[in-house]
Amino acid sequence: MYRVLLIHGPNLNMLGMREPDIYGNLTLDSINERIRMHAIELDIEIDIMQSNSESAIIDAIQQSNNKYQALIINPGAYTHYSIAIRDAVSSVKTPCIEVHLSNIHSREEFRQKSVIAPVCQGQIAGFGFYSYILALNATKHLVKES
């Protein structure tokens, strides 16, 4: 068994109400429950947090070193401009996968660029809640490789 930290960024607490045509109808609690169930199937211990605060996200990433074998992060809007979160991801040894519910590459121009993805092992986007399931599967590969 290994440990994974999943970080949901800003406004993801509004899922189910916020732009369901883009983000779907599932609430964050419902998505987290599906993630936890899949983690059990994969024999992964998962901690999940959501924060609208950039500093809380950075603190969680920094504290992941030597505590988790992998990180999964949906940085929300911070994806496109948070050099501070990028620096936090690149400063820890914990491998990281960036996740998005929507396909950011098919959206508005300002959403198509991630400043965080280049310091992650990969990015999964556009599969709704299933993006998180794919990321969990990928962590199994990352942990075996390291």
GROMACS .gro file of N, CA and C in nm:
model
  438
    1MET      N    1   0.084  -0.119   0.000
    1MET     CA    2   0.000   0.000   0.000
    1MET      C    3   0.088   0.124   0.000
    2TYR      N    4   0.048   0.222  -0.074
    2TYR     CA    5   0.119   0.349  -0.074
    2TYR      C    6   0.020   0.463  -0.059
    3ARG      N    7   0.073   0.582  -0.030
    3ARG     CA    8  -0.011   0.697   0.001
    3ARG      C    9  -0.007   0.801  -0.110
    4VAL      N   10  -0.124   0.856  -0.138
    4VAL     CA   11  -0.138   0.961  -0.240
    4VAL      C   12  -0.212   1.078  -0.176
    5LEU      N   13  -0.166   1.199  -0.209
    5LEU     CA   14  -0.237   1.320  -0.169
    5LEU      C   15  -0.304   1.378  -0.293
    6LEU      N   16  -0.435   1.400  -0.283
    6LEU     CA   17  -0.511   1.464  -0.389
    6LEU      C   18  -0.551   1.603  -0.344
    7ILE      N   19  -0.516   1.702  -0.424
    7ILE     CA   20  -0.547   1.841  -0.393
    7ILE      C   21  -0.643   1.896  -0.498
    8HIS      N   22  -0.758   1.941  -0.452
    8HIS     CA   23  -0.854   2.012  -0.537
    8HIS      C   24  -0.834   2.161  -0.511
    9GLY      N   25  -0.819   2.237  -0.617
    9GLY     CA   26  -0.796   2.379  -0.604
    9GLY      C   27  -0.923   2.462  -0.597
   10PRO      N   28  -0.910   2.592  -0.625
   10PRO     CA   29  -1.018   2.686  -0.604
   10PRO      C   30  -1.142   2.658  -0.688
   11ASN      N   31  -1.255   2.682  -0.626
   11ASN     CA   32  -1.388   2.673  -0.685
   11ASN      C   33  -1.437   2.531  -0.711
   12LEU      N   34  -1.353   2.432  -0.687
   12LEU     CA   35  -1.399   2.295  -0.708
   12LEU      C   36  -1.501   2.254  -0.602
   13ASN      N   37  -1.506   2.326  -0.492
   13ASN     CA   38  -1.611   2.303  -0.393
   13ASN      C   39  -1.749   2.341  -0.448
   14MET      N   40  -1.753   2.408  -0.560
   14MET     CA   41  -1.879   2.451  -0.621
   14MET      C   42  -1.928   2.354  -0.730
   15LEU      N   43  -1.857   2.242  -0.746
   15LEU     CA   44  -1.899   2.146  -0.848
   15LEU      C   45  -2.042   2.100  -0.823
   16GLY      N   46  -2.112   2.074  -0.931
   16GLY     CA   47  -2.252   2.036  -0.922
   16GLY      C   48  -2.343   2.156  -0.940
   17MET      N   49  -2.292   2.274  -0.905
   17MET     CA   50  -2.367   2.399  -0.921
   17MET      C   51  -2.303   2.487  -1.027
   18ARG      N   52  -2.173   2.481  -1.036
   18ARG     CA   53  -2.096   2.571  -1.123
   18ARG      C   54  -2.086   2.514  -1.265
   19GLU      N   55  -2.141   2.583  -1.360
   19GLU     CA   56  -2.128   2.550  -1.502
   19GLU      C   57  -2.134   2.399  -1.530
   20PRO      N   58  -2.247   2.336  -1.501
   20PRO     CA   59  -2.257   2.191  -1.520
   20PRO      C   60  -2.235   2.147  -1.664
   21ASP      N   61  -2.258   2.235  -1.761
   21ASP     CA   62  -2.232   2.201  -1.900
   21ASP      C   63  -2.083   2.181  -1.927
   22ILE      N   64  -1.998   2.238  -1.843
   22ILE     CA   65  -1.852   2.223  -1.856
   22ILE      C   66  -1.799   2.119  -1.757
   23TYR      N   67  -1.843   2.129  -1.631
   23TYR     CA   68  -1.785   2.049  -1.523
   23TYR      C   69  -1.871   1.931  -1.480
   24GLY      N   70  -1.990   1.918  -1.533
   24GLY     CA   71  -2.077   1.807  -1.498
   24GLY      C   72  -2.165   1.838  -1.378
   25ASN      N   73  -2.248   1.741  -1.343
   25ASN     CA   74  -2.346   1.758  -1.236
   25ASN      C   75  -2.302   1.699  -1.102
   26LEU      N   76  -2.191   1.628  -1.100
   26LEU     CA   77  -2.146   1.565  -0.976
   26LEU      C   78  -2.091   1.670  -0.880
   27THR      N   79  -2.122   1.653  -0.753
   27THR     CA   80  -2.065   1.740  -0.649
   27THR      C   81  -1.924   1.692  -0.617
   28LEU      N   82  -1.848   1.776  -0.550
   28LEU     CA   83  -1.714   1.736  -0.508
   28LEU      C   84  -1.720   1.617  -0.413
   29ASP      N   85  -1.817   1.615  -0.323
   29ASP     CA   86  -1.831   1.500  -0.232
   29ASP      C   87  -1.855   1.371  -0.309
   30SER      N   88  -1.937   1.377  -0.411
   30SER     CA   89  -1.965   1.258  -0.493
   30SER      C   90  -1.840   1.213  -0.568
   31ILE      N   91  -1.767   1.307  -0.623
   31ILE     CA   92  -1.642   1.274  -0.692
   31ILE      C   93  -1.543   1.213  -0.594
   32ASN      N   94  -1.529   1.274  -0.477
   32ASN     CA   95  -1.435   1.222  -0.377
   32ASN      C   96  -1.471   1.080  -0.336
   33GLU      N   97  -1.599   1.051  -0.323
   33GLU     CA   98  -1.643   0.916  -0.286
   33GLU      C   99  -1.601   0.816  -0.394
   34ARG      N  100  -1.618   0.851  -0.519
   34ARG     CA  101  -1.577   0.763  -0.629
   34ARG      C  102  -1.426   0.743  -0.630
   35ILE      N  103  -1.353   0.850  -0.601
   35ILE     CA  104  -1.207   0.841  -0.594
   35ILE      C  105  -1.166   0.747  -0.481
   36ARG      N  106  -1.226   0.764  -0.364
   36ARG     CA  107  -1.193   0.678  -0.248
   36ARG      C  108  -1.222   0.530  -0.278
   37MET      N  109  -1.334   0.504  -0.343
   37MET     CA  110  -1.369   0.366  -0.377
   37MET      C  111  -1.267   0.305  -0.472
   38HIS      N  112  -1.223   0.382  -0.571
   38HIS     CA  113  -1.123   0.331  -0.665
   38HIS      C  114  -0.987   0.315  -0.595
   39ALA      N  115  -0.955   0.405  -0.506
   39ALA     CA  116  -0.828   0.393  -0.432
   39ALA      C  117  -0.826   0.263  -0.352
   40ILE      N  118  -0.937   0.227  -0.292
   40ILE     CA  119  -0.945   0.101  -0.217
   40ILE      C  120  -0.919  -0.017  -0.311
   41GLU      N  121  -0.979  -0.014  -0.430
   41GLU     CA  122  -0.957  -0.121  -0.528
   41GLU      C  123  -0.811  -0.133  -0.567
   42LEU      N  124  -0.740  -0.021  -0.571
   42LEU     CA  125  -0.599  -0.020  -0.610
   42LEU      C  126  -0.504  -0.039  -0.492
   43ASP      N  127  -0.561  -0.052  -0.371
   43ASP     CA  128  -0.481  -0.064  -0.249
   43ASP      C  129  -0.397   0.061  -0.225
   44ILE      N  130  -0.461   0.176  -0.245
   44ILE     CA  131  -0.397   0.306  -0.224
   44ILE      C  132  -0.463   0.375  -0.106
   45GLU      N  133  -0.381   0.427  -0.017
   45GLU     CA  134  -0.433   0.513   0.091
   45GLU      C  135  -0.432   0.656   0.037
   46ILE      N  136  -0.547   0.721   0.037
   46ILE     CA  137  -0.557   0.854  -0.023
   46ILE      C  138  -0.608   0.956   0.077
   47ASP      N  139  -0.542   1.070   0.081
   47ASP     CA  140  -0.588   1.186   0.156
   47ASP      C  141  -0.633   1.289   0.053
   48ILE      N  142  -0.748   1.350   0.078
   48ILE     CA  143  -0.806   1.445  -0.016
   48ILE      C  144  -0.831   1.577   0.054
   49MET      N  145  -0.791   1.686  -0.011
   49MET     CA  146  -0.818   1.819   0.042
   49MET      C  147  -0.865   1.910  -0.070
   50GLN      N  148  -0.939   2.012  -0.033
   50GLN     CA  149  -0.978   2.117  -0.126
   50GLN      C  150  -0.952   2.249  -0.059
   51SER      N  151  -0.895   2.342  -0.135
   51SER     CA  152  -0.873   2.475  -0.081
   51SER      C  153  -0.886   2.579  -0.190
   52ASN      N  154  -0.942   2.692  -0.153
   52ASN     CA  155  -0.947   2.808  -0.241
   52ASN      C  156  -0.824   2.896  -0.220
   53SER      N  157  -0.739   2.857  -0.126
   53SER     CA  158  -0.624   2.937  -0.086
   53SER      C  159  -0.494   2.883  -0.148
   54GLU      N  160  -0.428   2.967  -0.223
   54GLU     CA  161  -0.301   2.930  -0.283
   54GLU      C  162  -0.199   2.889  -0.177
   55SER      N  163  -0.195   2.960  -0.066
   55SER     CA  164  -0.096   2.928   0.038
   55SER      C  165  -0.123   2.793   0.101
   56ALA      N  166  -0.249   2.756   0.121
   56ALA     CA  167  -0.281   2.624   0.178
   56ALA      C  168  -0.239   2.512   0.082
   57ILE      N  169  -0.258   2.536  -0.046
   57ILE     CA  170  -0.217   2.437  -0.146
   57ILE      C  171  -0.065   2.421  -0.146
   58ILE      N  172   0.006   2.532  -0.141
   58ILE     CA  173   0.153   2.527  -0.136
   58ILE      C  174   0.200   2.455  -0.011
   59ASP      N  175   0.141   2.486   0.104
   59ASP     CA  176   0.179   2.419   0.229
   59ASP      C  177   0.159   2.268   0.217
   60ALA      N  178   0.047   2.226   0.160
   60ALA     CA  179   0.019   2.082   0.146
   60ALA      C  180   0.121   2.016   0.055
   61ILE      N  181   0.157   2.080  -0.055
   61ILE     CA  182   0.257   2.024  -0.146
   61ILE      C  183   0.390   2.011  -0.075
   62GLN      N  184   0.433   2.116  -0.006
   62GLN     CA  185   0.562   2.112   0.064
   62GLN      C  186   0.564   2.004   0.171
   63GLN      N  187   0.453   1.982   0.239
   63GLN     CA  188   0.446   1.881   0.345
   63GLN      C  189   0.433   1.739   0.291
   64SER      N  190   0.415   1.725   0.160
   64SER     CA  191   0.399   1.592   0.101
   64SER      C  192   0.530   1.515   0.094
   65ASN      N  193   0.642   1.586   0.094
   65ASN     CA  194   0.773   1.521   0.085
   65ASN      C  195   0.788   1.414   0.193
   66ASN      N  196   0.827   1.294   0.154
   66ASN     CA  197   0.850   1.182   0.245
   66ASN      C  198   0.724   1.133   0.317
   67LYS      N  199   0.608   1.189   0.287
   67LYS     CA  200   0.483   1.147   0.349
   67LYS      C  201   0.395   1.073   0.249
   68TYR      N  202   0.404   1.114   0.122
   68TYR     CA  203   0.323   1.054   0.015
   68TYR      C  204   0.415   1.006  -0.096
   69GLN      N  205   0.370   0.902  -0.166
   69GLN     CA  206   0.447   0.852  -0.279
   69GLN      C  207   0.407   0.921  -0.409
   70ALA      N  208   0.291   0.989  -0.410
   70ALA     CA  209   0.248   1.062  -0.529
   70ALA      C  210   0.150   1.171  -0.491
   71LEU      N  211   0.144   1.272  -0.577
   71LEU     CA  212   0.048   1.382  -0.565
   71LEU      C  213  -0.039   1.384  -0.689
   72ILE      N  214  -0.166   1.414  -0.670
   72ILE     CA  215  -0.256   1.445  -0.780
   72ILE      C  216  -0.311   1.583  -0.748
   73ILE      N  217  -0.305   1.673  -0.847
   73ILE     CA  218  -0.353   1.809  -0.821
   73ILE      C  219  -0.440   1.858  -0.937
   74ASN      N  220  -0.555   1.913  -0.901
   74ASN     CA  221  -0.635   1.992  -0.993
   74ASN      C  222  -0.623   2.135  -0.943
   75PRO      N  223  -0.531   2.212  -1.000
   75PRO     CA  224  -0.506   2.346  -0.949
   75PRO      C  225  -0.613   2.448  -0.985
   76GLY      N  226  -0.717   2.407  -1.056
   76GLY     CA  227  -0.821   2.502  -1.095
   76GLY      C  228  -0.760   2.619  -1.170
   77ALA      N  229  -0.808   2.738  -1.144
   77ALA     CA  230  -0.760   2.857  -1.215
   77ALA      C  231  -0.611   2.885  -1.189
   78TYR      N  232  -0.557   2.834  -1.077
   78TYR     CA  233  -0.414   2.853  -1.051
   78TYR      C  234  -0.327   2.786  -1.157
   79THR      N  235  -0.384   2.691  -1.230
   79THR     CA  236  -0.314   2.622  -1.338
   79THR      C  237  -0.244   2.720  -1.431
   80HIS      N  238  -0.309   2.831  -1.457
   80HIS     CA  239  -0.269   2.918  -1.566
   80HIS      C  240  -0.173   3.029  -1.525
   81TYR      N  241  -0.153   3.047  -1.392
   81TYR     CA  242  -0.067   3.159  -1.354
   81TYR      C  243   0.009   3.142  -1.223
   82SER      N  244  -0.010   3.035  -1.150
   82SER     CA  245   0.055   3.026  -1.019
   82SER      C  246   0.197   2.969  -1.028
   83ILE      N  247   0.290   3.059  -1.041
   83ILE     CA  248   0.431   3.020  -1.039
   83ILE      C  249   0.466   2.966  -0.901
   84ALA      N  250   0.399   3.015  -0.797
   84ALA     CA  251   0.425   2.968  -0.660
   84ALA      C  252   0.389   2.820  -0.645
   85ILE      N  253   0.275   2.778  -0.699
   85ILE     CA  254   0.239   2.635  -0.693
   85ILE      C  255   0.334   2.554  -0.780
   86ARG      N  256   0.368   2.605  -0.896
   86ARG     CA  257   0.466   2.538  -0.982
   86ARG      C  258   0.597   2.516  -0.906
   87ASP      N  259   0.646   2.621  -0.840
   87ASP     CA  260   0.771   2.611  -0.765
   87ASP      C  261   0.759   2.509  -0.651
   88ALA      N  262   0.644   2.504  -0.587
   88ALA     CA  263   0.624   2.406  -0.479
   88ALA      C  264   0.629   2.264  -0.535
   89VAL      N  265   0.562   2.240  -0.647
   89VAL     CA  266   0.564   2.106  -0.708
   89VAL      C  267   0.707   2.068  -0.747
   90SER      N  268   0.780   2.162  -0.805
   90SER     CA  269   0.917   2.129  -0.849
   90SER      C  270   1.015   2.117  -0.734
   91SER      N  271   0.978   2.166  -0.616
   91SER     CA  272   1.071   2.163  -0.503
   91SER      C  273   1.062   2.034  -0.420
   92VAL      N  274   0.959   1.953  -0.445
   92VAL     CA  275   0.946   1.828  -0.369
   92VAL      C  276   0.983   1.709  -0.457
   93LYS      N  277   1.017   1.600  -0.392
   93LYS     CA  278   1.054   1.479  -0.466
   93LYS      C  279   0.932   1.396  -0.505
   94THR      N  280   0.816   1.432  -0.451
   94THR     CA  281   0.694   1.357  -0.474
   94THR      C  282   0.647   1.376  -0.619
   95PRO      N  283   0.635   1.269  -0.697
   95PRO     CA  284   0.586   1.284  -0.833
   95PRO      C  285   0.442   1.335  -0.835
   96CYS      N  286   0.409   1.416  -0.933
   96CYS     CA  287   0.280   1.484  -0.937
   96CYS      C  288   0.213   1.467  -1.073
   97ILE      N  289   0.082   1.447  -1.070
   97ILE     CA  290   0.001   1.442  -1.191
   97ILE      C  291  -0.101   1.555  -1.183
   98GLU      N  292  -0.108   1.635  -1.288
   98GLU     CA  293  -0.206   1.743  -1.296
   98GLU      C  294  -0.333   1.688  -1.361
   99VAL      N  295  -0.448   1.725  -1.303
   99VAL     CA  296  -0.577   1.673  -1.349
   99VAL      C  297  -0.673   1.790  -1.374
  100HIS      N  298  -0.756   1.773  -1.477
  100HIS     CA  299  -0.863   1.869  -1.503
  100HIS      C  300  -0.987   1.794  -1.548
  101LEU      N  301  -1.103   1.838  -1.501
  101LEU     CA  302  -1.229   1.778  -1.542
  101LEU      C  303  -1.257   1.807  -1.689
  102SER      N  304  -1.236   1.930  -1.730
  102SER     CA  305  -1.261   1.970  -1.869
  102SER      C  306  -1.131   1.962  -1.948
  103ASN      N  307  -1.145   1.964  -2.080
  103ASN     CA  308  -1.027   1.967  -2.166
  103ASN      C  309  -0.983   2.112  -2.179
  104ILE      N  310  -0.884   2.150  -2.099
  104ILE     CA  311  -0.841   2.290  -2.097
  104ILE      C  312  -0.787   2.334  -2.232
  105HIS      N  313  -0.741   2.240  -2.313
  105HIS     CA  314  -0.682   2.275  -2.443
  105HIS      C  315  -0.787   2.309  -2.549
  106SER      N  316  -0.912   2.283  -2.519
  106SER     CA  317  -1.019   2.317  -2.614
  106SER      C  318  -1.104   2.434  -2.564
  107ARG      N  319  -1.058   2.500  -2.459
  107ARG     CA  320  -1.135   2.609  -2.399
  107ARG      C  321  -1.076   2.743  -2.436
  108GLU      N  322  -1.112   2.846  -2.363
  108GLU     CA  323  -1.063   2.981  -2.392
  108GLU      C  324  -0.910   2.981  -2.396
  109GLU      N  325  -0.856   3.070  -2.476
  109GLU     CA  326  -0.710   3.074  -2.495
  109GLU      C  327  -0.635   3.084  -2.362
  110PHE      N  328  -0.684   3.166  -2.270
  110PHE     CA  329  -0.612   3.184  -2.143
  110PHE      C  330  -0.610   3.056  -2.059
  111ARG      N  331  -0.703   2.963  -2.083
  111ARG     CA  332  -0.708   2.837  -2.008
  111ARG      C  333  -0.624   2.727  -2.072
  112GLN      N  334  -0.572   2.749  -2.189
  112GLN     CA  335  -0.503   2.643  -2.262
  112GLN      C  336  -0.359   2.622  -2.218
  113LYS      N  337  -0.305   2.714  -2.144
  113LYS     CA  338  -0.165   2.704  -2.100
  113LYS      C  339  -0.160   2.672  -1.951
  114SER      N  340  -0.085   2.568  -1.917
  114SER     CA  341  -0.061   2.535  -1.776
  114SER      C  342   0.084   2.566  -1.743
  115VAL      N  343   0.104   2.646  -1.639
  115VAL     CA  344   0.241   2.671  -1.594
  115VAL      C  345   0.288   2.561  -1.501
  116ILE      N  346   0.197   2.475  -1.457
  116ILE     CA  347   0.229   2.368  -1.362
  116ILE      C  348   0.263   2.237  -1.432
  117ALA      N  349   0.198   2.208  -1.543
  117ALA     CA  350   0.218   2.081  -1.613
  117ALA      C  351   0.365   2.050  -1.644
  118PRO      N  352   0.447   2.147  -1.684
  118PRO     CA  353   0.586   2.114  -1.716
  118PRO      C  354   0.668   2.056  -1.600
  119VAL      N  355   0.623   2.076  -1.475
  119VAL     CA  356   0.696   2.020  -1.362
  119VAL      C  357   0.626   1.896  -1.305
  120CYS      N  358   0.525   1.850  -1.375
  120CYS     CA  359   0.453   1.728  -1.336
  120CYS      C  360   0.497   1.612  -1.426
  121GLN      N  361   0.469   1.490  -1.382
  121GLN     CA  362   0.498   1.374  -1.464
  121GLN      C  363   0.402   1.365  -1.583
  122GLY      N  364   0.284   1.423  -1.567
  122GLY     CA  365   0.187   1.420  -1.675
  122GLY      C  366   0.063   1.500  -1.641
  123GLN      N  367  -0.022   1.513  -1.741
  123GLN     CA  368  -0.147   1.587  -1.725
  123GLN      C  369  -0.260   1.504  -1.785
  124ILE      N  370  -0.370   1.495  -1.714
  124ILE     CA  371  -0.489   1.424  -1.761
  124ILE      C  372  -0.603   1.524  -1.758
  125ALA      N  373  -0.668   1.545  -1.873
  125ALA     CA  374  -0.772   1.646  -1.882
  125ALA      C  375  -0.882   1.602  -1.977
  126GLY      N  376  -1.005   1.643  -1.943
  126GLY     CA  377  -1.114   1.629  -2.036
  126GLY      C  378  -1.205   1.509  -2.015
  127PHE      N  379  -1.183   1.431  -1.911
  127PHE     CA  380  -1.261   1.310  -1.890
  127PHE      C  381  -1.357   1.322  -1.772
  128GLY      N  382  -1.388   1.445  -1.731
  128GLY     CA  383  -1.476   1.463  -1.617
  128GLY      C  384  -1.414   1.401  -1.492
  129PHE      N  385  -1.499   1.347  -1.403
  129PHE     CA  386  -1.447   1.287  -1.280
  129PHE      C  387  -1.351   1.172  -1.310
  130TYR      N  388  -1.367   1.109  -1.427
  130TYR     CA  389  -1.283   0.995  -1.462
  130TYR      C  390  -1.136   1.036  -1.479
  131SER      N  391  -1.109   1.165  -1.499
  131SER     CA  392  -0.970   1.212  -1.504
  131SER      C  393  -0.897   1.176  -1.375
  132TYR      N  394  -0.967   1.185  -1.261
  132TYR     CA  395  -0.906   1.148  -1.133
  132TYR      C  396  -0.880   0.998  -1.125
  133ILE      N  397  -0.971   0.919  -1.178
  133ILE     CA  398  -0.954   0.773  -1.178
  133ILE      C  399  -0.831   0.736  -1.260
  134LEU      N  400  -0.819   0.797  -1.377
  134LEU     CA  401  -0.701   0.773  -1.461
  134LEU      C  402  -0.572   0.815  -1.390
  135ALA      N  403  -0.578   0.925  -1.318
  135ALA     CA  404  -0.461   0.972  -1.244
  135ALA      C  405  -0.423   0.874  -1.134
  136LEU      N  406  -0.522   0.821  -1.064
  136LEU     CA  407  -0.493   0.719  -0.962
  136LEU      C  408  -0.424   0.598  -1.024
  137ASN      N  409  -0.474   0.554  -1.138
  137ASN     CA  410  -0.410   0.441  -1.207
  137ASN      C  411  -0.266   0.476  -1.244
  138ALA      N  412  -0.243   0.598  -1.288
  138ALA     CA  413  -0.109   0.641  -1.326
  138ALA      C  414  -0.015   0.645  -1.206
  139THR      N  415  -0.067   0.678  -1.087
  139THR     CA  416   0.022   0.682  -0.969
  139THR      C  417   0.079   0.543  -0.941
  140LYS      N  418  -0.001   0.439  -0.967
  140LYS     CA  419   0.048   0.303  -0.945
  140LYS      C  420   0.171   0.278  -1.032
  141HIS      N  421   0.167   0.324  -1.156
  141HIS     CA  422   0.280   0.312  -1.246
  141HIS      C  423   0.399   0.394  -1.195
  142LEU      N  424   0.373   0.517  -1.153
  142LEU     CA  425   0.480   0.604  -1.103
  142LEU      C  426   0.551   0.543  -0.982
  143VAL      N  427   0.473   0.489  -0.891
  143VAL     CA  428   0.532   0.433  -0.769
  143VAL      C  429   0.616   0.309  -0.802
  144LYS      N  430   0.569   0.226  -0.893
  144LYS     CA  431   0.646   0.108  -0.934
  144LYS      C  432   0.777   0.147  -1.001
  145GLU      N  433   0.775   0.255  -1.078
  145GLU     CA  434   0.893   0.301  -1.150
  145GLU      C  435   0.999   0.362  -1.059
  146SER      N  436   0.955   0.416  -0.945
  146SER     CA  437   1.053   0.487  -0.859
  146SER      C  438   1.117   0.397  -0.757
   0.00000   0.00000   0.00000
